[in-house]
Amino acid sequence: MQERLQKILSQAGIASRRESENIITSGRVAVNGTVVTELGTKADLETDTITVDGKPIAVEEKRVYLLLYKPVGYMTTMKDPEGRPIVSDLLKGVQERVYPVGRLDYNTEGLLLLTNDGAFANMLMHPSHEVDKGYLVRVSGHVTAVQIKKLSEGVKLEDGMTAPAKVAQVSESENNSWISITIHEGRYRQVRRMCEAVGLNVVRLKRARYDFLEIGEMKPGEFRELTAEEVTKLKRKIVAVGTGRGPKKTGVVARRKIAPRR
């Protein structure tokens, strides 16, 4: 993207915009080998070679950390061969190229982190860091205490046993029940497969929490930037778990008796 040279110099930390104007007019800046002295000249740092006093400059890409409420019907990929909508279609006004941290399948909604900080994303996705992900699951019919116990202790899937999960019944009606499941693994369609393995039919699946980040009042398709404090907190928790100072994961079984809705 083309931008004014003084802005590019400022973003690169060469000088303030006003001081950058003086640098340009004094003939110290060249674009693709040609000295530029006219203010207002534009260039593209991705395609042009810009030098100051003969030394090339580079602008470090701004680190972006986004929290998106992914709706049902979007792919968490950067492109889809079948032409289905992808999550980046929702990021209106975001100029940086960001990537999803992990994935949510096409029919799952809820919280999804996106960033252009590769090291940060890799830390969050690494199994050893055990980042909690909390889901609300609506299933057909009623859920038994035995099914909740099985889910919490770990379920045998085709790719091995799942780790213990935190499971609780939230509500139930005549035809459906809501349960919450918190896991820290990131296997493909894991929550759906866990439910299927114990005989539960998933009607709706929503990721409502990612570590300490909660969906709150966000609506499908909405996104926001993480605050600096939130980014720092995530990084600190990852480091703490990686050094063995974080909390140990244990399965929790809970069941509340709730009167069916009339």
CSV table of C-alpha atoms in Angstrom, one decimal:
chain,number,residue,atom,x,y,z
A,1,MET,CA,0.0,0.0,0.0
A,2,GLN,CA,1.4,3.4,-1.0
A,3,GLU,CA,1.9,6.0,1.7
A,4,ARG,CA,3.6,9.3,2.0
A,5,LEU,CA,7.3,9.1,2.5
A,6,GLN,CA,7.3,11.1,5.8
A,7,LYS,CA,4.8,8.7,7.2
A,8,ILE,CA,6.9,5.7,6.2
A,9,LEU,CA,10.0,7.2,7.8
A,10,SER,CA,8.1,8.0,11.0
A,11,GLN,CA,6.8,4.5,11.2
A,12,ALA,CA,10.3,3.1,10.7
A,13,GLY,CA,11.5,5.1,13.7
A,14,ILE,CA,13.8,7.3,11.6
A,15,ALA,CA,12.3,10.6,12.9
A,16,SER,CA,9.0,12.4,13.6
A,17,ARG,CA,6.9,13.3,10.6
A,18,ARG,CA,8.0,16.9,10.7
A,19,GLU,CA,11.7,16.0,11.0
A,20,SER,CA,11.2,13.4,8.2
A,21,GLU,CA,10.0,16.2,6.0
A,22,ASN,CA,13.3,18.0,6.5
A,23,ILE,CA,15.2,14.8,5.8
A,24,ILE,CA,13.3,14.4,2.5
A,25,THR,CA,13.7,18.0,1.3
A,26,SER,CA,17.4,17.9,2.1
A,27,GLY,CA,17.9,15.1,-0.5
A,28,ARG,CA,18.7,12.3,2.0
A,29,VAL,CA,16.0,9.9,0.8
A,30,ALA,CA,15.9,7.8,-2.3
A,31,VAL,CA,13.2,5.5,-3.7
A,32,ASN,CA,14.4,2.7,-6.0
A,33,GLY,CA,17.8,4.5,-6.3
A,34,THR,CA,16.3,7.9,-7.3
A,35,VAL,CA,16.6,10.8,-4.8
A,36,VAL,CA,13.3,12.3,-3.8
A,37,THR,CA,13.0,15.8,-2.4
A,38,GLU,CA,9.3,16.6,-3.0
A,39,LEU,CA,7.0,16.3,0.0
A,40,GLY,CA,3.9,14.3,-0.7
A,41,THR,CA,5.7,11.7,-2.7
A,42,LYS,CA,4.3,8.2,-2.0
A,43,ALA,CA,5.9,4.8,-2.0
A,44,ASP,CA,5.1,1.2,-1.0
A,45,LEU,CA,7.5,-0.3,1.4
A,46,GLU,CA,6.5,-3.8,0.3
A,47,THR,CA,7.5,-3.2,-3.4
A,48,ASP,CA,9.9,-0.2,-3.3
A,49,THR,CA,13.4,0.1,-1.9
A,50,ILE,CA,13.6,3.2,0.3
A,51,THR,CA,16.9,4.4,1.7
A,52,VAL,CA,18.0,7.2,4.0
A,53,ASP,CA,21.6,8.3,3.6
A,54,GLY,CA,22.1,5.2,1.5
A,55,LYS,CA,20.8,2.7,4.1
A,56,PRO,CA,17.5,0.8,3.4
A,57,ILE,CA,14.7,1.1,5.9
A,58,ALA,CA,12.1,-1.3,7.1
A,59,VAL,CA,8.9,-0.8,9.1
A,60,GLU,CA,8.2,-3.6,11.6
A,61,GLU,CA,4.6,-4.8,11.1
A,62,LYS,CA,2.2,-3.7,13.7
A,63,ARG,CA,1.2,-6.6,16.0
A,64,VAL,CA,-2.5,-7.2,15.9
A,65,TYR,CA,-4.5,-9.3,18.4
A,66,LEU,CA,-8.2,-9.7,17.6
A,67,LEU,CA,-11.1,-11.5,19.4
A,68,LEU,CA,-13.9,-12.5,16.9
A,69,TYR,CA,-17.3,-14.0,17.6
A,70,LYS,CA,-17.3,-16.4,14.7
A,71,PRO,CA,-20.8,-17.2,13.3
A,72,VAL,CA,-21.9,-20.5,12.1
A,73,GLY,CA,-21.2,-20.9,8.4
A,74,TYR,CA,-17.7,-19.5,8.2
A,75,MET,CA,-14.4,-21.3,7.7
A,76,THR,CA,-11.4,-20.7,9.9
A,77,THR,CA,-9.0,-20.8,6.9
A,78,MET,CA,-7.5,-18.1,4.8
A,79,LYS,CA,-9.2,-19.4,1.7
A,80,ASP,CA,-11.7,-22.2,0.9
A,81,PRO,CA,-11.7,-24.2,-2.4
A,82,GLU,CA,-15.4,-24.6,-2.2
A,83,GLY,CA,-16.0,-20.8,-2.1
A,84,ARG,CA,-17.5,-20.8,1.4
A,85,PRO,CA,-17.2,-17.6,3.5
A,86,ILE,CA,-14.0,-17.3,5.6
A,87,VAL,CA,-13.5,-15.5,8.9
A,88,SER,CA,-11.3,-12.8,7.3
A,89,ASP,CA,-14.4,-11.6,5.4
A,90,LEU,CA,-15.7,-10.3,8.7
A,91,LEU,CA,-12.7,-8.2,9.6
A,92,LYS,CA,-13.7,-5.0,7.9
A,93,GLY,CA,-11.2,-2.2,8.3
A,94,VAL,CA,-8.4,-4.5,9.4
A,95,GLN,CA,-5.4,-3.8,7.1
A,96,GLU,CA,-3.0,-6.3,8.6
A,97,ARG,CA,-3.0,-9.9,7.4
A,98,VAL,CA,-4.0,-11.9,10.5
A,99,TYR,CA,-4.4,-15.7,11.0
A,100,PRO,CA,-6.7,-17.7,13.2
A,101,VAL,CA,-5.2,-19.2,16.4
A,102,GLY,CA,-6.5,-22.8,16.2
A,103,ARG,CA,-9.8,-23.4,14.5
A,104,LEU,CA,-13.6,-23.7,14.9
A,105,ASP,CA,-15.4,-25.9,12.4
A,106,TYR,CA,-17.9,-24.6,9.9
A,107,ASN,CA,-21.0,-25.4,12.1
A,108,THR,CA,-19.4,-24.1,15.4
A,109,GLU,CA,-19.8,-20.5,16.6
A,110,GLY,CA,-18.0,-18.5,19.3
A,111,LEU,CA,-14.7,-17.0,20.3
A,112,LEU,CA,-11.8,-17.1,17.9
A,113,LEU,CA,-8.4,-15.4,18.3
A,114,LEU,CA,-6.7,-14.0,15.2
A,115,THR,CA,-3.2,-12.4,15.1
A,116,ASN,CA,-0.2,-11.7,12.9
A,117,ASP,CA,2.1,-12.6,15.8
A,118,GLY,CA,3.3,-16.1,14.8
A,119,ALA,CA,5.3,-16.8,18.0
A,120,PHE,CA,2.3,-15.8,20.2
A,121,ALA,CA,-0.1,-18.0,18.1
A,122,ASN,CA,2.3,-21.0,18.3
A,123,MET,CA,2.6,-20.7,22.0
A,124,LEU,CA,-1.2,-20.7,22.5
A,125,MET,CA,-1.7,-23.7,20.2
A,126,HIS,CA,1.1,-25.8,21.7
A,127,PRO,CA,-0.4,-28.7,23.7
A,128,SER,CA,2.0,-28.2,26.5
A,129,HIS,CA,0.5,-24.8,27.4
A,130,GLU,CA,-3.0,-26.3,28.0
A,131,VAL,CA,-5.1,-23.2,27.3
A,132,ASP,CA,-8.6,-23.7,28.6
A,133,LYS,CA,-11.4,-23.4,26.0
A,134,GLY,CA,-15.0,-23.4,27.4
A,135,TYR,CA,-17.9,-24.5,25.3
A,136,LEU,CA,-21.7,-24.4,25.7
A,137,VAL,CA,-23.3,-27.4,24.0
A,138,ARG,CA,-27.0,-27.9,23.3
A,139,VAL,CA,-27.8,-31.6,22.8
A,140,SER,CA,-31.0,-33.4,22.0
A,141,GLY,CA,-33.0,-34.9,24.9
A,142,HIS,CA,-31.7,-35.4,28.4
A,143,VAL,CA,-28.1,-35.9,29.7
A,144,THR,CA,-27.4,-38.5,32.3
A,145,ALA,CA,-25.0,-38.4,35.2
A,146,VAL,CA,-23.2,-41.3,33.6
A,147,GLN,CA,-22.7,-39.4,30.3
A,148,ILE,CA,-21.3,-36.4,32.2
A,149,LYS,CA,-19.0,-38.6,34.2
A,150,LYS,CA,-17.6,-40.2,31.1
A,151,LEU,CA,-17.0,-36.8,29.4
A,152,SER,CA,-15.2,-35.5,32.5
A,153,GLU,CA,-13.0,-38.5,32.9
A,154,GLY,CA,-11.9,-38.7,29.2
A,155,VAL,CA,-13.4,-40.4,26.2
A,156,LYS,CA,-11.8,-42.8,23.8
A,157,LEU,CA,-11.8,-41.5,20.3
A,158,GLU,CA,-10.2,-42.9,17.1
A,159,ASP,CA,-7.1,-40.8,17.8
A,160,GLY,CA,-6.8,-41.8,21.4
A,161,MET,CA,-8.2,-40.9,24.8
A,162,THR,CA,-9.1,-37.3,25.5
A,163,ALA,CA,-7.7,-35.5,28.6
A,164,PRO,CA,-10.0,-35.0,31.6
A,165,ALA,CA,-12.6,-32.2,31.0
A,166,LYS,CA,-14.6,-30.0,33.2
A,167,VAL,CA,-18.3,-30.8,32.6
A,168,ALA,CA,-21.5,-29.4,34.1
A,169,GLN,CA,-25.2,-29.5,33.2
A,170,VAL,CA,-26.5,-25.9,32.7
A,171,SER,CA,-30.2,-26.4,32.0
A,172,GLU,CA,-32.7,-28.8,30.5
A,173,SER,CA,-36.1,-28.7,28.9
A,174,GLU,CA,-38.4,-31.3,27.5
A,175,ASN,CA,-36.5,-31.7,24.3
A,176,ASN,CA,-33.0,-30.4,24.8
A,177,SER,CA,-30.3,-29.9,27.4
A,178,TRP,CA,-27.4,-27.4,27.7
A,179,ILE,CA,-24.1,-28.6,29.1
A,180,SER,CA,-20.8,-26.8,29.5
A,181,ILE,CA,-17.5,-28.5,28.6
A,182,THR,CA,-14.0,-27.1,29.2
A,183,ILE,CA,-11.1,-28.7,27.5
A,184,HIS,CA,-7.5,-27.7,26.9
A,185,GLU,CA,-6.7,-29.9,23.9
A,186,GLY,CA,-7.2,-28.8,20.3
A,187,ARG,CA,-8.2,-31.9,18.3
A,188,TYR,CA,-10.3,-31.7,15.2
A,189,ARG,CA,-14.0,-31.5,16.1
A,190,GLN,CA,-13.1,-32.7,19.6
A,191,VAL,CA,-16.2,-31.6,21.6
A,192,ARG,CA,-18.6,-32.9,18.9
A,193,ARG,CA,-16.8,-36.2,18.8
A,194,MET,CA,-16.7,-36.5,22.6
A,195,CYS,CA,-20.4,-36.0,22.8
A,196,GLU,CA,-21.1,-38.5,20.0
A,197,ALA,CA,-18.9,-41.0,21.8
A,198,VAL,CA,-21.2,-41.0,24.8
A,199,GLY,CA,-24.4,-41.0,22.8
A,200,LEU,CA,-25.2,-37.3,22.7
A,201,ASN,CA,-26.5,-35.5,19.6
A,202,VAL,CA,-25.1,-32.0,19.3
A,203,VAL,CA,-27.6,-29.4,18.1
A,204,ARG,CA,-25.6,-26.3,18.8
A,205,LEU,CA,-22.0,-25.7,19.8
A,206,LYS,CA,-20.6,-22.4,21.0
A,207,ARG,CA,-17.1,-21.6,22.3
A,208,ALA,CA,-18.0,-19.1,25.1
A,209,ARG,CA,-14.6,-18.8,26.7
A,210,TYR,CA,-10.9,-18.8,25.7
A,211,ASP,CA,-8.8,-18.9,28.9
A,212,PHE,CA,-10.0,-15.8,30.8
A,213,LEU,CA,-11.5,-14.1,27.7
A,214,GLU,CA,-15.3,-14.5,27.7
A,215,ILE,CA,-17.9,-13.9,24.9
A,216,GLY,CA,-19.9,-11.5,27.1
A,217,GLU,CA,-22.3,-9.3,25.0
A,218,MET,CA,-20.5,-9.9,21.7
A,219,LYS,CA,-22.8,-10.8,18.8
A,220,PRO,CA,-22.0,-13.1,15.9
A,221,GLY,CA,-19.6,-11.4,13.4
A,222,GLU,CA,-18.4,-8.8,15.9
A,223,PHE,CA,-14.7,-8.5,16.8
A,224,ARG,CA,-12.5,-6.3,18.9
A,225,GLU,CA,-8.8,-5.8,19.6
A,226,LEU,CA,-7.4,-7.3,22.7
A,227,THR,CA,-6.1,-4.8,25.2
A,228,ALA,CA,-2.4,-4.6,25.9
A,229,GLU,CA,-3.2,-5.9,29.4
A,230,GLU,CA,-5.0,-8.9,28.0
A,231,VAL,CA,-2.2,-9.8,25.6
A,232,THR,CA,0.3,-9.5,28.5
A,233,LYS,CA,-1.8,-11.7,30.7
A,234,LEU,CA,-2.1,-14.4,28.1
A,235,LYS,CA,1.7,-14.4,27.5
A,236,ARG,CA,2.4,-14.6,31.3
A,237,LYS,CA,0.0,-17.5,31.8
A,238,ILE,CA,1.6,-19.4,28.9
A,239,VAL,CA,5.1,-18.8,30.3
A,240,ALA,CA,3.9,-19.9,33.8
A,241,VAL,CA,2.5,-23.2,32.5
A,242,GLY,CA,5.6,-23.8,30.4
A,243,THR,CA,7.8,-23.5,33.5
A,244,GLY,CA,5.6,-25.7,35.6
A,245,ARG,CA,4.2,-22.9,37.7
A,246,GLY,CA,0.7,-22.9,36.3
A,247,PRO,CA,-2.3,-24.8,37.8
A,248,LYS,CA,-2.7,-28.5,37.1
A,249,LYS,CA,-5.7,-29.6,35.0
A,250,THR,CA,-8.2,-31.8,36.7
A,251,GLY,CA,-11.6,-33.1,35.6
A,252,VAL,CA,-14.6,-31.8,37.4
A,253,VAL,CA,-18.0,-33.5,37.4
A,254,ALA,CA,-21.0,-31.4,38.3
A,255,ARG,CA,-24.7,-31.8,37.8
A,256,ARG,CA,-27.5,-29.5,38.9
A,257,LYS,CA,-31.0,-30.7,39.1
A,258,ILE,CA,-33.1,-28.2,37.1
A,259,ALA,CA,-36.8,-28.3,36.6
A,260,PRO,CA,-37.8,-28.8,33.0
A,261,ARG,CA,-39.1,-25.7,31.2
A,262,ARG,CA,-42.8,-25.6,30.8
